[in-house]
JSON list of C-alpha atoms in Angstrom, two decimals:
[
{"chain": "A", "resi": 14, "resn": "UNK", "atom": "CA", "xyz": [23.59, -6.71, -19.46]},
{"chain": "A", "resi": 15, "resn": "UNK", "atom": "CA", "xyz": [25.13, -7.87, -16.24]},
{"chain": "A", "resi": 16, "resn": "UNK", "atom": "CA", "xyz": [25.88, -5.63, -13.29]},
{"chain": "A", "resi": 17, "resn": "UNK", "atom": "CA", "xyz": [29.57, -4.56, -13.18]},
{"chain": "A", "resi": 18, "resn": "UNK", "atom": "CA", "xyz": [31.83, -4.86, -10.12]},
{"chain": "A", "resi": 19, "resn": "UNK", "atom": "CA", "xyz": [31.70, -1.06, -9.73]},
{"chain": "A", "resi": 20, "resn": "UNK", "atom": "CA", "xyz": [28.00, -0.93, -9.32]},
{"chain": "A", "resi": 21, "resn": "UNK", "atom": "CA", "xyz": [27.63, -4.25, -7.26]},
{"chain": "A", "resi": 22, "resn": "UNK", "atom": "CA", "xyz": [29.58, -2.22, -5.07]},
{"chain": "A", "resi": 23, "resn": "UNK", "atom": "CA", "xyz": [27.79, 1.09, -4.98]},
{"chain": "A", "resi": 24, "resn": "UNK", "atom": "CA", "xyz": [24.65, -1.22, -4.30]},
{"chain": "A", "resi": 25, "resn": "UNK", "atom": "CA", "xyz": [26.66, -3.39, -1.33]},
{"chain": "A", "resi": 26, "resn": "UNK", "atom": "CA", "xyz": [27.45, 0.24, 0.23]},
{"chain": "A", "resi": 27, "resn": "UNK", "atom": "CA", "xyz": [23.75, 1.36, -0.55]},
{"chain": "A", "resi": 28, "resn": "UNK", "atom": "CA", "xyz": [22.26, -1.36, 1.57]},
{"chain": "A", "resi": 29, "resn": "UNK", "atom": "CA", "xyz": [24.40, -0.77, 4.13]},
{"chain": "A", "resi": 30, "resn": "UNK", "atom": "CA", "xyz": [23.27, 2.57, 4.50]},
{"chain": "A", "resi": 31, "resn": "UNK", "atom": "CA", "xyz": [20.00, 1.81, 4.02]},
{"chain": "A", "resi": 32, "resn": "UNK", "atom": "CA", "xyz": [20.56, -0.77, 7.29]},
{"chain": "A", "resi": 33, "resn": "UNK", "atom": "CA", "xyz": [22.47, 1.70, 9.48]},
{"chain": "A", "resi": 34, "resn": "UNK", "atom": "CA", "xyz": [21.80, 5.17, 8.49]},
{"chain": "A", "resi": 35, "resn": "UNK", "atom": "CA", "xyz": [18.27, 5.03, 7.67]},
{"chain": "A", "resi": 36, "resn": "UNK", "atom": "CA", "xyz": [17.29, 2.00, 9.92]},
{"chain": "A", "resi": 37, "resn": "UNK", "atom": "CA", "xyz": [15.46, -0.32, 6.74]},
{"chain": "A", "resi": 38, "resn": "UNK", "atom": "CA", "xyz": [14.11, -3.26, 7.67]},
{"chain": "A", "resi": 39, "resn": "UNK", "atom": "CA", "xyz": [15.68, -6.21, 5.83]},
{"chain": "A", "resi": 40, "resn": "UNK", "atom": "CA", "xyz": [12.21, -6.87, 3.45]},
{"chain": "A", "resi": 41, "resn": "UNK", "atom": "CA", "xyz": [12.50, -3.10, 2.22]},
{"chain": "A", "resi": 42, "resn": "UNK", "atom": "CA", "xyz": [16.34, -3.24, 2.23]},
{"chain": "A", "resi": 43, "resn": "UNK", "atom": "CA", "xyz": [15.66, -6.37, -0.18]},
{"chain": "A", "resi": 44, "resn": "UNK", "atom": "CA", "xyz": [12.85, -5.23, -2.02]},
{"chain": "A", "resi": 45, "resn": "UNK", "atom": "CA", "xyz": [14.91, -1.73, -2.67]},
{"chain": "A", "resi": 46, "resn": "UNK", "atom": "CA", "xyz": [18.11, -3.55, -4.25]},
{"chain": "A", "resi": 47, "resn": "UNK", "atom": "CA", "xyz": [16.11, -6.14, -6.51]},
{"chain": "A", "resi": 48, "resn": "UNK", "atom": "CA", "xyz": [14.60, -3.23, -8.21]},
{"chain": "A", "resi": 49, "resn": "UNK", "atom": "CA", "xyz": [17.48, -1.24, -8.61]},
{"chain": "A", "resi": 50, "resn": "UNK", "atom": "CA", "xyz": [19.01, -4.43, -9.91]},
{"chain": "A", "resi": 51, "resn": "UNK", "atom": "CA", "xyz": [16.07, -5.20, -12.11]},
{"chain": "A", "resi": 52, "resn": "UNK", "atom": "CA", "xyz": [16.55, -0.78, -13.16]},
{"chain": "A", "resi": 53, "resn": "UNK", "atom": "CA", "xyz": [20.20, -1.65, -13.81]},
{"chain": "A", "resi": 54, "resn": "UNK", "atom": "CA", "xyz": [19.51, -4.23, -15.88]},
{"chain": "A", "resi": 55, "resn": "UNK", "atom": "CA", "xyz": [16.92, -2.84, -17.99]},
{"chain": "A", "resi": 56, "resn": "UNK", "atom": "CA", "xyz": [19.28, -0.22, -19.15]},
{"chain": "A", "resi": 57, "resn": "UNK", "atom": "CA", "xyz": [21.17, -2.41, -20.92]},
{"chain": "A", "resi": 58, "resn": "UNK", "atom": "CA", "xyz": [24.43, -0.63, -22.05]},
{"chain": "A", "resi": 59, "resn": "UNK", "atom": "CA", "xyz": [23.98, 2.39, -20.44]},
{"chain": "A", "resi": 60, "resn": "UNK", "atom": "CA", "xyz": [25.97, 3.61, -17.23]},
{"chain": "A", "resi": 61, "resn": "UNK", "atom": "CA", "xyz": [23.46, 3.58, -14.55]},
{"chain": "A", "resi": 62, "resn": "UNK", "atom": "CA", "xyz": [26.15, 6.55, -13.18]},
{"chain": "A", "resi": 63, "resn": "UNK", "atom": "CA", "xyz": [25.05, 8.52, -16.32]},
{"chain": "A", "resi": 64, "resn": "UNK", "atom": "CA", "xyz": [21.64, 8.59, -16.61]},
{"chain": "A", "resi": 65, "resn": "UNK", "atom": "CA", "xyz": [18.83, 11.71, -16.60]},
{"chain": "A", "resi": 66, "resn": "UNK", "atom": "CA", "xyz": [15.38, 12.06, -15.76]},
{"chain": "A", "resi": 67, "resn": "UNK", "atom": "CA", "xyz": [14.32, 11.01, -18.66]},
{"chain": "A", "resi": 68, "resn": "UNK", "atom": "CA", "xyz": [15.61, 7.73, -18.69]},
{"chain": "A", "resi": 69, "resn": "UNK", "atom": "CA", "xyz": [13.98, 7.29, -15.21]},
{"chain": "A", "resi": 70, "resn": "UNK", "atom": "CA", "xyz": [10.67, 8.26, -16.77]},
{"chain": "A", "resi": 71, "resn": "UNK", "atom": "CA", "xyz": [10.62, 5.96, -19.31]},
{"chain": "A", "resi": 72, "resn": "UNK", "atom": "CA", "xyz": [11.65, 2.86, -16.96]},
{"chain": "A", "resi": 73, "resn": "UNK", "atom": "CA", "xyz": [8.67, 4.57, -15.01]},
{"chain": "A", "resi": 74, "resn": "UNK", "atom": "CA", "xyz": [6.43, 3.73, -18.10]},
{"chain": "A", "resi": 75, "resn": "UNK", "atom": "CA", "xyz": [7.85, 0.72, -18.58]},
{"chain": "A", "resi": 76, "resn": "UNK", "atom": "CA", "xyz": [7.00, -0.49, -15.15]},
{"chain": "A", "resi": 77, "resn": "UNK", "atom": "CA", "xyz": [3.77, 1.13, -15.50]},
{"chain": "A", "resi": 78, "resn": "UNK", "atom": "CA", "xyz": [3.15, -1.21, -18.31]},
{"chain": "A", "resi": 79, "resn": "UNK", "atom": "CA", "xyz": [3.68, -4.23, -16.77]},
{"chain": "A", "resi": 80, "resn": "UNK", "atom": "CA", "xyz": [0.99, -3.85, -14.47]},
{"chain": "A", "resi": 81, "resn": "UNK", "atom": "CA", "xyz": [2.08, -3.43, -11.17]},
{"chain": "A", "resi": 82, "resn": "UNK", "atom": "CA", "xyz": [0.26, -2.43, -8.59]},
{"chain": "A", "resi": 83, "resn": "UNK", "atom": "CA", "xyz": [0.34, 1.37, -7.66]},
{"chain": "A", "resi": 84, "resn": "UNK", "atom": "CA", "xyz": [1.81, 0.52, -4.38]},
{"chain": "A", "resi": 85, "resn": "UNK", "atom": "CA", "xyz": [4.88, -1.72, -6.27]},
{"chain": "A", "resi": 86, "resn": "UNK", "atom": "CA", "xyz": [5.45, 1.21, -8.79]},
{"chain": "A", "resi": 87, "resn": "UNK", "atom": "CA", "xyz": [5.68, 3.72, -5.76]},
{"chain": "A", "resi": 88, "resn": "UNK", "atom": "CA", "xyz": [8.31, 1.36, -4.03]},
{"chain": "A", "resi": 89, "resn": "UNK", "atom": "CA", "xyz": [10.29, 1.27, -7.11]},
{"chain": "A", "resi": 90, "resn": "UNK", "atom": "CA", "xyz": [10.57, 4.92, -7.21]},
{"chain": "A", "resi": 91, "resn": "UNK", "atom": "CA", "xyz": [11.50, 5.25, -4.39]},
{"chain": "A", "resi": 92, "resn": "UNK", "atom": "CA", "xyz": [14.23, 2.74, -4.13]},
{"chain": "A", "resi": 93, "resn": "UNK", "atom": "CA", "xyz": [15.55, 4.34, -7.22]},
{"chain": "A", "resi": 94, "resn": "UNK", "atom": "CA", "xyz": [15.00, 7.97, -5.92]},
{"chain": "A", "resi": 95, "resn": "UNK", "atom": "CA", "xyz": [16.55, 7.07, -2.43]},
{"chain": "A", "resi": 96, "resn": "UNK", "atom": "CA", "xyz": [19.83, 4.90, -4.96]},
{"chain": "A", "resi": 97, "resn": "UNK", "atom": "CA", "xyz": [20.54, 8.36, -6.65]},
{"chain": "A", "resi": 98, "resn": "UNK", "atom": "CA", "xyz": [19.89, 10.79, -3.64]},
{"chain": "A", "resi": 99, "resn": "UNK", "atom": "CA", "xyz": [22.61, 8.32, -1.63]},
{"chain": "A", "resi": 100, "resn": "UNK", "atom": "CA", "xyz": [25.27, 8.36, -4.80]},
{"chain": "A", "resi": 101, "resn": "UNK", "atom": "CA", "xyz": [24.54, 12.33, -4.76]},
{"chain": "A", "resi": 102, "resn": "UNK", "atom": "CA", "xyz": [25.35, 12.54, -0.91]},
{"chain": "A", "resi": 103, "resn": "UNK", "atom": "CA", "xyz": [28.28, 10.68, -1.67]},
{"chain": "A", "resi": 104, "resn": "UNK", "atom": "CA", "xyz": [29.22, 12.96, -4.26]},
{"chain": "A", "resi": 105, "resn": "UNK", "atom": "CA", "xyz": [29.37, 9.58, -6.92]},
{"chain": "A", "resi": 106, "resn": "UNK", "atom": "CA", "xyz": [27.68, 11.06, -9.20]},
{"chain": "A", "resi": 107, "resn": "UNK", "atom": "CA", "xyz": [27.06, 15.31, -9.76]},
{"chain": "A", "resi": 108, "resn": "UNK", "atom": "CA", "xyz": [23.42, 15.53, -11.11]},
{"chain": "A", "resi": 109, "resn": "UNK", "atom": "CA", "xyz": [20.72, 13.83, -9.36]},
{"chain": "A", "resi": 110, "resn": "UNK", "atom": "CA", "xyz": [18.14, 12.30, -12.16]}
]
């Protein structure tokens, strides 16, 4: 599945929050959209906008799976926590997964 405009978008404005709000450094800025992308992506046809915590659990396996070091599954979680708590603050989407 490819990443639509809308959500290109959402992740444009995500990094630049990320950048000025929360004062990232570029590496974790970087590191924090390719696995959101790679998130995205592995949902295949569903709306990343629409998602619960279930779905996140079982991308959580998934990564888990691949062996990845503790440390890279921890950063993934958090990029993904830190992508939903932003669209929440935004008031994007209503239900934080």
């Amino acid at each position: 599945m490819a990443v639509g405009e809308k959500t290109k978008i959402l992740l444009k404005n995500f990094e630049t929050y990320l950048s000025k709000e929360r004062n990232f450094s570029i590496h974790t800025i970087r590191a924090y959209s390719n696995d959101i992308y790679n998130f995205i992506i592995w949902l295949d046809n569903i709306d990343p906008l629409n998602i619960n915590t279930k779905t996140v659990g079982e991308f959580v396996h998934f990564v888990q799976k691949m062996n990845f070091s503790r440390k890279t599954i921890a950063r993934k979680i958090a990029g993904i926590k830190s992508f939903y708590t932003f669209l929440y603050n935004e008031e994007i989407i209503t239900y934080n997964p």
